[in-house]
Short mmCIF file of C-alpha atoms in Angstrom, two decimals:
data_model
loop_
_atom_site.label_atom_id
_atom_site.label_comp_id
_atom_site.label_asym_id
_atom_site.label_seq_id
_atom_site.Cartn_x
_atom_site.Cartn_y
_atom_site.Cartn_z
CA MET Y 1 84.11 111.44 5.48
CA ASP Y 2 80.58 110.19 4.93
CA THR Y 3 79.09 110.79 1.49
CA ALA Y 4 76.10 112.62 2.99
CA LEU Y 5 76.74 116.29 3.78
CA SER Y 6 74.24 116.26 6.65
CA VAL Y 7 76.04 113.33 8.28
CA ARG Y 8 79.43 115.05 8.00
CA LYS Y 9 78.05 118.22 9.55
CA GLN Y 10 76.41 116.32 12.39
CA ALA Y 11 79.64 114.39 13.06
CA LEU Y 12 81.43 117.74 13.27
CA VAL Y 13 78.90 119.08 15.78
CA SER Y 14 78.89 115.89 17.88
CA LEU Y 15 82.67 115.55 18.06
CA SER Y 16 83.06 119.22 18.90
CA SER Y 17 80.47 119.00 21.67
CA LEU Y 18 82.23 115.99 23.17
CA VAL Y 19 85.67 117.55 23.10
CA THR Y 20 84.50 120.82 24.66
CA ASP Y 21 82.49 119.02 27.36
CA LEU Y 22 85.41 116.68 28.16
CA PRO Y 23 88.52 118.81 27.56
CA HIS Y 24 90.71 116.57 29.73
CA CYS Y 25 90.10 113.42 27.65
CA ALA Y 26 93.29 112.92 25.59
CA MET Y 27 91.69 110.27 23.36
CA LEU Y 28 89.02 112.77 22.29
CA HIS Y 29 91.69 115.32 21.39
CA GLU Y 30 93.13 113.05 18.71
CA LEU Y 31 89.71 111.92 17.50
CA TRP Y 32 88.59 115.52 17.14
CA LEU Y 33 91.72 116.56 15.25
CA ASP Y 34 91.59 113.55 12.92
CA GLY Y 35 87.86 113.88 12.34
CA VAL Y 36 87.28 117.62 12.18
CA LEU Y 37 90.42 119.21 10.70
CA PRO Y 38 90.23 117.33 7.35
CA MET Y 39 86.85 118.96 6.75
CA VAL Y 40 88.59 122.23 5.89
CA MET Y 41 89.23 120.49 2.54
CA ASP Y 42 85.60 119.43 2.12
CA LYS Y 43 84.25 119.81 -1.42
CA GLU Y 44 81.06 121.43 -0.08
CA ALA Y 45 81.46 125.13 0.71
CA SER Y 46 78.86 124.98 3.49
CA ALA Y 47 80.84 122.23 5.25
CA GLN Y 48 84.00 124.31 4.98
CA GLU Y 49 82.24 127.32 6.46
CA LYS Y 50 80.89 125.22 9.31
CA VAL Y 51 84.26 123.73 10.24
CA ILE Y 52 86.06 127.10 10.00
CA SER Y 53 83.48 128.60 12.34
CA THR Y 54 83.90 125.67 14.74
CA LEU Y 55 87.69 125.90 14.68
CA GLU Y 56 87.45 129.62 15.37
CA SER Y 57 85.26 129.12 18.43
CA ILE Y 58 87.36 126.27 19.83
CA ILE Y 59 90.88 127.43 18.95
CA LEU Y 60 91.15 131.12 18.03
CA ASP Y 61 88.69 132.40 20.60
CA ASN Y 62 90.56 130.61 23.40
CA ILE Y 63 94.07 131.84 22.62
CA ALA Y 64 94.97 134.45 25.23
CA PRO Y 65 98.28 135.96 26.40
CA PHE Y 66 100.20 133.47 28.53
CA ASN Y 67 99.85 133.45 32.28
CA SER Y 68 100.32 130.69 34.83
CA GLN Y 69 96.64 130.71 35.84
CA GLN Y 70 95.08 129.84 32.50
CA ALA Y 71 91.48 128.69 32.31
CA PRO Y 72 90.83 125.01 31.42
CA ARG Y 73 89.59 125.92 27.91
CA GLN Y 74 92.82 127.83 27.25
CA ARG Y 75 95.02 124.97 28.45
CA PHE Y 76 92.96 122.59 26.32
CA VAL Y 77 93.68 124.61 23.16
CA TRP Y 78 97.42 124.31 23.68
CA GLU Y 79 97.10 120.58 24.23
CA LEU Y 80 95.41 120.37 20.81
CA LEU Y 81 98.04 122.56 19.16
CA SER Y 82 100.82 120.50 20.74
CA LEU Y 83 99.44 117.42 19.00
CA VAL Y 84 99.40 119.32 15.70
CA ALA Y 85 103.04 120.30 16.24
CA GLU Y 86 104.27 116.71 16.65
CA GLU Y 87 106.81 115.69 14.02
CA ASP Y 88 104.69 112.89 12.55
CA ARG Y 89 101.55 115.02 12.12
CA MET Y 90 102.36 116.84 8.90
CA ASP Y 91 98.85 115.95 7.71
CA LEU Y 92 97.28 117.98 10.51
CA ARG Y 93 99.54 120.95 9.83
CA ARG Y 94 98.39 120.94 6.22
CA TYR Y 95 94.80 121.37 7.42
CA VAL Y 96 95.81 124.10 9.88
CA ARG Y 97 97.55 125.88 7.00
CA ARG Y 98 94.32 125.83 5.03
CA ALA Y 99 92.35 127.04 8.06
CA THR Y 100 94.71 130.00 8.59
CA GLU Y 101 94.37 130.90 4.92
CA LEU Y 102 90.58 131.02 5.26
CA TRP Y 103 90.78 132.92 8.56
CA ALA Y 104 93.07 135.48 6.92
CA LYS Y 105 90.55 136.03 4.12
CA GLN Y 106 87.88 136.64 6.77
CA GLY Y 107 90.10 139.09 8.66
CA LYS Y 108 90.28 136.89 11.77
CA LEU Y 109 94.07 137.10 12.24
CA GLY Y 110 94.76 140.38 14.01
CA GLY Y 111 97.56 141.92 16.02
CA ALA Y 112 96.10 140.92 19.40
CA LEU Y 113 96.04 137.25 18.36
CA VAL Y 114 99.64 137.42 17.09
CA ARG Y 115 100.86 139.00 20.32
CA ALA Y 116 99.02 136.36 22.34
CA VAL Y 117 100.62 133.51 20.39
CA CYS Y 118 104.05 135.16 20.66
CA SER Y 119 103.73 135.28 24.45
CA HIS Y 120 103.53 131.47 24.54
CA THR Y 121 106.84 130.98 22.71
CA ALA Y 122 108.71 131.73 25.95
CA HIS Y 123 106.79 129.05 27.86
CA LEU Y 124 108.56 125.73 27.21
CA PRO Y 125 105.51 123.39 27.24
CA HIS Y 126 103.80 125.61 24.64
CA GLN Y 127 106.89 126.70 22.71
CA LYS Y 128 106.80 124.16 19.89
CA ALA Y 129 103.05 124.56 19.35
CA ALA Y 130 103.25 128.36 19.44
CA TRP Y 131 106.02 128.51 16.84
CA THR Y 132 104.18 126.00 14.66
CA LEU Y 133 101.05 128.16 14.69
CA LEU Y 134 103.09 131.32 14.08
CA ALA Y 135 104.84 129.67 11.13
CA GLU Y 136 101.49 128.83 9.52
CA MET Y 137 100.10 132.33 10.20
CA SER Y 138 103.22 134.37 9.42
CA GLN Y 139 102.62 135.03 5.73
CA TYR Y 140 99.28 136.63 6.62
CA VAL Y 141 100.32 138.51 9.78
CA ALA Y 142 103.83 139.69 8.86
CA SER Y 143 102.97 143.33 9.56
CA TYR Y 144 102.12 142.47 13.19
CA LEU Y 145 105.44 140.72 13.92
CA ASP Y 146 108.02 142.69 15.88
CA THR Y 147 111.53 142.67 14.37
CA ASN Y 148 113.21 142.48 17.77
CA PHE Y 149 111.05 139.52 18.80
CA VAL Y 150 111.94 137.57 15.65
CA TYR Y 151 115.64 138.47 15.72
CA ASP Y 152 116.10 137.74 19.43
CA ASN Y 153 114.49 134.33 19.09
CA TRP Y 154 116.63 133.55 16.06
CA LYS Y 155 119.78 134.39 18.03
CA GLN Y 156 118.65 132.33 20.99
CA HIS Y 157 117.73 129.17 19.09
CA SER Y 158 120.50 129.23 16.48
CA SER Y 159 123.35 129.59 18.96
CA VAL Y 160 123.20 125.88 19.84
CA VAL Y 161 121.28 123.52 17.56
CA SER Y 162 120.06 120.48 19.51
CA MET Y 163 117.11 118.10 19.36
CA GLU Y 164 115.25 120.44 21.73
CA THR Y 165 115.87 123.60 19.69
CA MET Y 166 115.68 122.06 16.20
CA ALA Y 167 111.88 122.09 15.79
CA PRO Y 168 111.44 125.71 17.00
CA LEU Y 169 114.43 126.75 14.85
CA VAL Y 170 112.79 125.38 11.70
CA GLN Y 171 109.57 127.25 12.50
CA ILE Y 172 111.50 130.45 13.35
CA LEU Y 173 113.25 130.26 9.98
CA THR Y 174 109.84 129.89 8.33
CA VAL Y 175 108.56 132.97 10.17
CA ILE Y 176 111.67 134.95 9.16
CA GLY Y 177 111.20 134.03 5.51
CA ASN Y 178 107.48 134.76 5.40
CA ALA Y 179 107.88 138.06 7.25
CA ALA Y 180 111.14 139.15 5.58
CA LYS Y 181 109.68 142.11 3.70
CA ASN Y 182 108.27 143.55 6.92
CA LEU Y 183 111.40 143.18 9.04
CA ALA Y 184 114.03 145.89 9.43
CA LYS Y 185 116.63 145.82 6.64
CA VAL Y 186 119.59 145.68 9.03
CA ALA Y 187 118.06 142.70 10.84
CA ARG Y 188 117.46 140.92 7.51
CA GLU Y 189 121.06 141.42 6.42
CA ASP Y 190 122.39 140.24 9.78
CA MET Y 191 120.20 137.13 9.75
CA ARG Y 192 121.17 136.40 6.14
CA ASP Y 193 124.86 136.42 7.02
CA GLU Y 194 124.29 134.34 10.16
CA ILE Y 195 122.21 131.75 8.32
CA VAL Y 196 124.90 131.42 5.65
CA SER Y 197 127.53 130.96 8.38
CA MET Y 198 125.40 128.24 9.95
CA LEU Y 199 125.05 126.43 6.61
CA GLU Y 200 128.79 126.62 5.92
CA THR Y 201 129.44 124.35 8.91
CA PHE Y 202 127.34 121.52 7.42
CA LYS Y 203 126.60 120.46 10.98
CA VAL Y 204 122.85 121.09 11.07
CA PRO Y 205 120.34 118.37 10.10
CA PRO Y 206 118.59 118.31 6.70
CA VAL Y 207 115.31 119.71 8.03
CA VAL Y 208 117.17 122.84 9.19
CA ILE Y 209 119.18 123.04 5.95
CA GLN Y 210 115.99 123.02 3.91
CA ALA Y 211 114.32 125.71 6.02
CA ALA Y 212 117.49 127.83 6.06
CA ILE Y 213 117.95 127.75 2.27
CA THR Y 214 114.29 128.59 1.67
CA THR Y 215 114.52 131.48 4.15
CA LEU Y 216 117.71 132.79 2.56
CA SER Y 217 115.97 132.84 -0.81
CA GLN Y 218 113.07 134.83 0.66
CA ILE Y 219 115.42 137.29 2.38
CA CYS Y 220 117.30 137.85 -0.90
CA GLU Y 221 114.01 138.46 -2.67
CA SER Y 222 113.03 141.04 -0.06
CA LEU Y 223 116.37 142.86 -0.42
CA THR Y 224 116.39 143.11 -4.23
CA ARG Y 225 114.12 144.75 -6.79
CA SER Y 226 114.71 142.71 -9.95
CA ARG Y 227 114.99 139.09 -11.01
CA GLU Y 228 118.61 139.64 -12.01
CA GLY Y 229 119.41 141.25 -8.67
CA TYR Y 230 117.74 138.39 -6.82
CA GLN Y 231 119.69 135.74 -8.74
CA ALA Y 232 122.97 137.56 -8.15
CA ALA Y 233 122.20 137.80 -4.42
CA VAL Y 234 121.37 134.09 -4.27
CA ASP Y 235 124.45 133.07 -6.25
CA ASN Y 236 126.59 135.09 -3.85
CA TRP Y 237 126.11 132.47 -1.12
CA CYS Y 238 124.79 129.54 -3.13
CA VAL Y 239 127.80 129.04 -5.41
CA PRO Y 240 130.41 128.80 -2.59
CA LEU Y 241 128.19 126.27 -0.79
CA LEU Y 242 127.84 124.19 -3.96
CA LYS Y 243 131.61 124.25 -4.37
CA LYS Y 244 132.09 123.02 -0.82
CA CYS Y 245 129.66 120.17 -1.48
CA GLU Y 246 131.48 119.23 -4.68
CA LEU Y 247 134.85 119.18 -2.95
CA TYR Y 248 133.57 117.06 -0.07
CA LEU Y 249 131.77 114.48 -2.23
CA THR Y 250 134.73 114.28 -4.62
CA SER Y 251 137.01 113.65 -1.65
CA LEU Y 252 134.96 110.57 -0.79
CA ILE Y 253 135.82 109.12 -4.16
CA GLU Y 254 139.46 110.16 -4.19
CA ASP Y 255 140.12 108.96 -0.66
CA ASN Y 256 138.42 105.68 -1.43
CA SER Y 257 140.36 105.02 -4.64
CA GLN Y 258 143.62 105.61 -2.75
CA SER Y 259 142.56 103.37 0.11
CA SER Y 260 144.33 100.08 0.52
CA LEU Y 261 141.28 98.44 2.08
CA SER Y 262 140.53 95.26 0.18
CA GLU Y 263 137.55 94.23 2.29
CA GLY Y 264 134.69 96.04 3.90
CA GLY Y 265 135.10 99.28 2.02
CA ARG Y 266 135.61 102.71 3.46
CA GLU Y 267 133.29 103.73 6.27
CA ILE Y 268 132.11 107.32 6.03
CA ASP Y 269 130.70 109.83 8.48
CA GLU Y 270 127.05 109.33 7.64
CA LYS Y 271 125.73 112.46 9.36
CA GLU Y 272 128.24 114.63 7.56
CA ALA Y 273 127.64 112.98 4.17
CA THR Y 274 123.89 113.36 4.67
CA CYS Y 275 124.23 117.11 5.21
CA TYR Y 276 126.32 117.62 2.07
CA LEU Y 277 124.16 115.40 -0.15
CA PHE Y 278 120.94 117.00 1.01
CA ALA Y 279 122.34 120.50 0.55
CA VAL Y 280 123.25 119.73 -3.08
CA GLY Y 281 119.63 118.91 -3.86
CA GLU Y 282 118.37 122.14 -2.31
CA LEU Y 283 121.08 124.43 -3.71
CA CYS Y 284 120.92 123.17 -7.30
CA ARG Y 285 117.30 124.35 -7.54
CA LEU Y 286 118.29 127.92 -6.74
CA SER Y 287 121.45 128.09 -8.82
CA PRO Y 288 121.14 125.55 -11.67
CA ALA Y 289 123.54 127.48 -13.91
CA HIS Y 290 126.32 127.02 -11.35
CA THR Y 291 125.70 123.32 -10.69
CA SER Y 292 128.69 121.77 -12.43
CA SER Y 293 128.54 118.65 -14.57
CA HIS Y 294 131.30 117.21 -12.37
CA LEU Y 295 129.10 117.54 -9.28
CA THR Y 296 126.30 115.74 -11.12
CA LEU Y 297 128.72 113.00 -12.13
CA VAL Y 298 129.89 112.61 -8.55
CA VAL Y 299 126.31 112.14 -7.30
CA HIS Y 300 125.83 109.53 -10.07
CA SER Y 301 128.90 107.74 -8.93
CA LEU Y 302 127.81 107.60 -5.31
CA LEU Y 303 125.06 105.31 -6.55
CA LEU Y 304 127.56 103.03 -8.29
CA ALA Y 305 128.66 101.65 -4.94
CA THR Y 306 128.39 97.88 -5.06
CA ARG Y 307 128.17 97.50 -1.30
CA GLU Y 308 125.72 98.96 1.18
CA GLY Y 309 125.89 98.86 4.94
CA ASP Y 310 124.00 95.57 5.04
CA GLY Y 311 125.54 93.99 1.98
CA GLU Y 312 122.82 94.83 -0.53
CA LYS Y 313 123.84 94.56 -4.17
CA PRO Y 314 122.27 97.58 -5.84
CA SER Y 315 120.82 97.44 -9.32
CA PHE Y 316 122.05 100.92 -10.20
CA ARG Y 317 124.78 100.91 -12.81
CA SER Y 318 126.80 103.36 -14.83
CA LEU Y 319 124.80 106.17 -16.36
CA SER Y 320 127.51 107.26 -18.76
CA SER Y 321 130.94 106.25 -19.96
CA GLN Y 322 132.36 109.03 -17.79
CA SER Y 323 131.29 107.19 -14.65
CA SER Y 324 133.96 104.58 -15.18
CA GLN Y 325 136.49 107.26 -14.30
CA LEU Y 326 135.12 107.19 -10.78
CA SER Y 327 134.97 103.44 -10.37
CA GLY Y 328 137.16 103.68 -7.29
CA LEU Y 329 133.99 104.25 -5.33
CA THR Y 330 132.92 100.62 -5.58
CA ASN Y 331 134.39 99.78 -2.15
CA LEU Y 332 132.55 102.58 -0.39
CA SER Y 333 130.11 101.41 2.25
CA PHE Y 334 126.64 102.95 2.04
CA SER Y 335 123.84 102.64 4.55
CA PRO Y 336 120.31 102.22 3.12
CA SER Y 337 119.28 105.65 4.45
CA LEU Y 338 122.21 107.41 2.77
CA ARG Y 339 121.51 105.59 -0.47
CA ALA Y 340 117.85 106.62 -0.30
CA LEU Y 341 118.89 110.25 0.18
CA SER Y 342 121.23 110.01 -2.81
CA TYR Y 343 118.26 109.20 -5.02
CA LEU Y 344 116.40 112.28 -3.82
CA THR Y 345 119.41 114.44 -4.63
CA LEU Y 346 119.78 112.83 -8.04
CA GLY Y 347 116.10 113.51 -8.71
CA LYS Y 348 116.52 117.21 -7.91
CA LEU Y 349 119.47 117.36 -10.30
CA CYS Y 350 117.32 115.70 -12.96
CA LEU Y 351 114.72 118.46 -12.64
CA GLN Y 352 117.38 120.86 -13.93
CA ASP Y 353 118.73 118.60 -16.71
CA GLU Y 354 116.55 116.87 -19.31
CA GLU Y 355 119.41 114.82 -20.79
CA LEU Y 356 120.28 113.48 -17.36
CA THR Y 357 116.63 112.54 -16.86
CA LYS Y 358 116.63 110.41 -20.03
CA GLN Y 359 119.58 108.41 -18.71
CA VAL Y 360 118.30 108.10 -15.16
CA ILE Y 361 114.63 107.09 -15.52
CA PRO Y 362 115.19 103.42 -16.55
CA GLN Y 363 117.63 102.98 -13.68
CA LEU Y 364 115.18 104.51 -11.21
CA VAL Y 365 112.44 102.13 -12.34
CA ARG Y 366 114.78 99.17 -11.91
CA GLU Y 367 115.68 100.29 -8.40
CA LEU Y 368 111.99 100.73 -7.59
CA GLN Y 369 111.41 97.09 -8.53
CA THR Y 370 114.46 95.54 -6.88
CA SER Y 371 115.49 97.50 -3.79
CA PRO Y 372 114.80 95.63 -0.52
CA HIS Y 373 114.66 98.89 1.46
CA ALA Y 374 111.39 100.79 1.90
CA ALA Y 375 113.15 104.16 2.23
CA THR Y 376 114.87 103.69 -1.13
CA ARG Y 377 111.69 102.54 -2.87
CA ASN Y 378 109.80 105.45 -1.37
CA ASN Y 379 112.34 108.05 -2.45
CA VAL Y 380 112.70 106.63 -5.95
CA MET Y 381 108.93 106.67 -6.34
CA VAL Y 382 108.80 110.30 -5.13
CA VAL Y 383 111.50 111.24 -7.66
CA LEU Y 384 109.63 109.56 -10.53
CA CYS Y 385 106.41 111.37 -9.61
CA ASP Y 386 108.27 114.71 -9.46
CA LEU Y 387 109.77 114.00 -12.87
CA ALA Y 388 106.28 113.20 -14.19
CA VAL Y 389 105.36 116.85 -13.63
CA ARG Y 390 108.36 118.23 -15.53
CA TYR Y 391 108.80 115.45 -18.10
CA SER Y 392 105.37 113.79 -18.41
CA VAL Y 393 106.04 112.06 -21.73
CA LYS Y 394 109.24 110.42 -20.47
CA VAL Y 395 107.71 109.10 -17.26
CA ASP Y 396 104.29 108.09 -18.62
CA PRO Y 397 105.40 104.62 -19.88
CA HIS Y 398 106.59 103.80 -16.37
CA ILE Y 399 103.39 104.74 -14.50
CA PRO Y 400 102.39 101.02 -14.24
CA SER Y 401 105.65 100.35 -12.37
CA ILE Y 402 104.89 103.21 -9.99
CA ALA Y 403 101.33 101.94 -9.48
CA VAL Y 404 102.71 98.56 -8.35
CA CYS Y 405 103.89 100.39 -5.21
CA LEU Y 406 100.22 100.49 -4.14
CA ARG Y 407 100.82 96.86 -3.14
CA ASP Y 408 104.16 97.52 -1.45
CA GLU Y 409 104.77 95.80 1.87
CA SER Y 410 105.51 99.19 3.47
CA LEU Y 411 102.54 101.34 4.49
CA LEU Y 412 104.68 104.45 4.03
CA VAL Y 413 105.34 103.56 0.38
CA ARG Y 414 101.71 102.64 -0.29
CA ARG Y 415 100.36 105.84 1.25
CA GLN Y 416 102.93 108.03 -0.47
CA THR Y 417 102.20 106.39 -3.83
CA LEU Y 418 98.47 106.90 -3.40
CA THR Y 419 98.96 110.55 -2.47
CA LEU Y 420 101.27 111.38 -5.35
CA LEU Y 421 99.30 109.48 -8.01
CA ALA Y 422 96.09 111.21 -6.89
CA SER Y 423 97.83 114.58 -7.19
CA LEU Y 424 99.22 113.78 -10.65
CA ILE Y 425 95.82 112.64 -11.90
CA GLN Y 426 94.07 115.65 -10.37
CA GLU Y 427 96.46 118.02 -12.13
CA ASP Y 428 96.24 116.13 -15.46
CA TYR Y 429 99.90 115.12 -15.55
CA ILE Y 430 98.85 111.49 -16.01
CA LYS Y 431 95.65 109.88 -17.29
CA TRP Y 432 93.52 106.90 -16.31
CA LYS Y 433 95.26 104.67 -18.84
CA GLY Y 434 95.80 100.92 -18.77
CA ALA Y 435 95.32 99.32 -15.38
CA LEU Y 436 95.84 102.50 -13.34
CA PHE Y 437 92.20 102.96 -12.33
CA PHE Y 438 91.91 99.34 -11.21
CA ARG Y 439 95.15 99.55 -9.26
CA PHE Y 440 93.88 102.69 -7.56
CA ILE Y 441 90.42 101.39 -6.72
CA SER Y 442 91.86 98.17 -5.25
CA THR Y 443 93.44 100.22 -2.43
CA LEU Y 444 89.95 100.27 -0.89
CA LEU Y 445 90.68 96.68 0.15
CA ASP Y 446 93.79 97.75 2.07
CA GLU Y 447 92.57 98.09 5.66
CA GLU Y 448 95.49 100.34 6.63
CA LEU Y 449 94.83 102.65 3.68
CA ARG Y 450 91.10 102.29 3.06
CA VAL Y 451 89.89 105.53 4.67
CA PHE Y 452 92.53 107.64 2.98
CA ALA Y 453 91.94 105.90 -0.37
CA GLU Y 454 88.22 106.65 -0.11
CA PHE Y 455 88.98 110.29 0.64
CA CYS Y 456 91.24 110.57 -2.43
CA LEU Y 457 88.76 108.85 -4.72
CA VAL Y 458 85.60 110.61 -3.60
CA HIS Y 459 86.67 114.06 -2.45
CA ILE Y 460 89.55 114.70 -4.85
CA LEU Y 461 89.18 112.64 -8.02
CA LEU Y 462 85.43 112.00 -8.30
CA ALA Y 463 84.73 115.63 -7.43
CA ARG Y 464 86.80 116.58 -10.46
CA ASN Y 465 85.32 113.94 -12.79
CA PRO Y 466 81.80 112.92 -11.66
CA ASN Y 467 81.52 110.32 -14.47
CA MET Y 468 84.70 108.47 -13.46
CA PHE Y 469 83.12 105.50 -11.67
CA PHE Y 470 80.39 105.08 -14.29
CA GLN Y 471 82.91 105.10 -17.15
CA HIS Y 472 85.09 102.38 -15.61
CA PHE Y 473 82.54 100.12 -13.95
CA VAL Y 474 81.96 97.64 -16.78
CA GLU Y 475 85.67 97.15 -17.37
CA CYS Y 476 86.09 96.64 -13.61
CA VAL Y 477 83.88 93.56 -13.92
CA PHE Y 478 86.08 92.11 -16.66
CA HIS Y 479 89.36 93.11 -15.03
CA PHE Y 480 88.70 91.94 -11.49
CA ASN Y 481 87.36 88.61 -12.78
CA GLY Y 482 90.46 88.15 -14.92
CA TYR Y 483 88.47 87.85 -18.16
CA GLU Y 484 90.72 88.69 -21.13
CA LYS Y 485 88.73 87.55 -24.16
CA HIS Y 486 86.64 90.68 -24.66
CA ARG Y 487 87.51 92.58 -27.81
CA VAL Y 488 87.85 95.94 -25.98
CA TYR Y 489 87.91 95.58 -22.21
CA ASN Y 490 90.87 94.41 -20.12
CA ARG Y 491 93.24 94.37 -23.10
CA PHE Y 492 96.18 96.26 -21.60
CA ARG Y 493 99.58 94.76 -20.91
CA GLN Y 494 100.50 93.46 -17.47
CA THR Y 495 103.55 91.67 -16.18
CA GLU Y 496 103.10 88.36 -14.40
CA ARG Y 497 104.10 90.04 -11.13
CA GLU Y 498 101.41 92.70 -11.58
CA ARG Y 499 98.78 90.03 -12.27
CA GLU Y 500 99.68 88.16 -9.10
CA LEU Y 501 99.83 91.26 -6.90
CA PHE Y 502 96.47 92.67 -7.96
CA SER Y 503 94.52 89.51 -8.83
CA LEU Y 504 90.96 89.37 -7.52
CA LYS Y 505 89.64 86.58 -9.73
CA GLY Y 506 88.06 83.40 -8.47
CA SER Y 507 85.48 82.53 -5.86
CA LYS Y 508 87.85 83.22 -2.95
CA HIS Y 509 87.93 86.92 -3.89
CA ARG Y 510 84.20 87.24 -4.55
CA ASP Y 511 83.47 89.27 -1.42
CA GLN Y 512 86.30 91.68 -2.20
CA ARG Y 513 84.97 92.25 -5.72
CA VAL Y 514 81.50 92.89 -4.32
CA ARG Y 515 82.93 95.48 -1.91
CA LEU Y 516 84.52 97.35 -4.81
CA TYR Y 517 81.41 97.19 -6.99
CA SER Y 518 79.22 98.35 -4.09
CA PHE Y 519 81.51 101.29 -3.42
CA LEU Y 520 81.44 102.38 -7.06
CA LEU Y 521 77.66 102.05 -7.30
CA SER Y 522 77.08 103.95 -4.07
CA HIS Y 523 78.81 106.99 -5.57
CA MET Y 524 76.89 107.03 -8.85
CA THR Y 525 73.79 109.03 -9.71
CA ASP Y 526 70.49 107.25 -10.37
CA PRO Y 527 70.70 107.93 -14.14
CA HIS Y 528 74.18 106.40 -14.19
CA ARG Y 529 73.00 103.28 -12.37
CA PHE Y 530 70.07 102.98 -14.78
CA GLN Y 531 72.34 103.26 -17.83
CA LEU Y 532 74.79 100.84 -16.27
CA THR Y 533 72.14 98.12 -16.08
CA ALA Y 534 71.78 98.20 -19.85
CA LYS Y 535 75.55 98.26 -20.39
CA LEU Y 536 76.09 95.27 -18.11
CA CYS Y 537 73.42 93.28 -19.94
CA GLN Y 538 74.90 94.22 -23.29
CA GLU Y 539 78.60 93.70 -22.52
CA VAL Y 540 78.79 91.15 -19.72
CA GLY Y 541 75.63 89.20 -20.51
CA VAL Y 542 76.61 88.68 -24.13
CA CYS Y 543 80.05 87.36 -23.13
CA MET Y 544 78.49 84.87 -20.74
CA CYS Y 545 76.19 83.57 -23.46
CA VAL Y 546 78.92 83.03 -26.07
#
């Protein structure tokens, strides 16, 4: 993502020429996807138009009905789409989603294209990619989807849920939900009942549970005409499922308190517990009025366990006096992954209950600082950022603790923190207060995160506030040099741990400071650089002379 528009456009042209001239080169496939697809988010409209036109000529124009004698260009397109459909490429699917939105506005998604993509769903090597593309297109092409095609595929893939059928099943559920209003009423009602029956088993993985609940909500919306009717339709299946979850999770506590095990704690069926816990978080959003206080208390108490699968001593403690009633859970053995999921569920419950949020936030911050497991730290940080949207004032004092995650040892946690903080700042849920800007800008020194950090700073945040780098530059000089005697600059509070993690003072960090200053200056206008010269002389020069 070069700063010069002409360079970005030329890179797009060059990469696209290479990949079309050498369609069999797998390395070029990934380079093209990683280099070209993000440009659909470019801040310059002309760059967006260019990349959409390029994607159309390379992808859309080469999608034809399936046959065993496909041309090389057609096979090449499905190799690209198969990469997009891989489980760990959510970033690419986000760009494809944006591209389909723009294509829909231009009228590029017609019935012939939909029928061509549908024909590839029966061909196993293309199946996952075809359903992924259909899922992204479905909200714009619902009128072209055949009810029998959708229903038959649902029946086929839902009959036996396995690792092979799970990914297509999630995408099929997405298609059903997006196209619900255009499908035959009888088919919608049948699929609704079958999806509920599938959920009642609590045997499908969380990714399917999430897609199924979302789809059920969309089907209910398509079958009702009022908000009251919709809520009644949702409660009809949501409340019994919530009750089942409550009974199961309560049984964990009751069985454990009756257990005679004095060592090791009770081992639980982790897959089963994961399904129930995850379902609670999804269901409580749709039916908050029927989420009982006892269920909330039970989820609290799951986090009171004093023993995890690897012997970790958690920092989470009682959230209310009521929790002591469930102290029998303290021998229950939790794996780190199940504990991490429990925090996500607790966070979703907090979004429906402000009083609960007040009690939980300090405990979440403590867990963020002390948990040795990256999955737990990541999920707690995600919960805090979600709560910052709903309860900004309550979370704002803890933003410095969240920002510390930008120095986490886990790349997943660092990247997730950067993404969520950028989103919160962009939407004005949090401000550039205290050390937040300096924490954010220092991610440019993280070699694993540098490119993404630059994208967030330049194409998301600077595009929204063109004066941002100019306004903070002088204080950057004081902060990164560790100078704390100025009457205004670098006067915010920091813990000793924060100082150590983010310190760039001293001669050994000189080159790193120069890299940051150079980056900031390279993204300023000439008038800003001119004004900055005077400010540096006035503020920094005076301090050096005192």
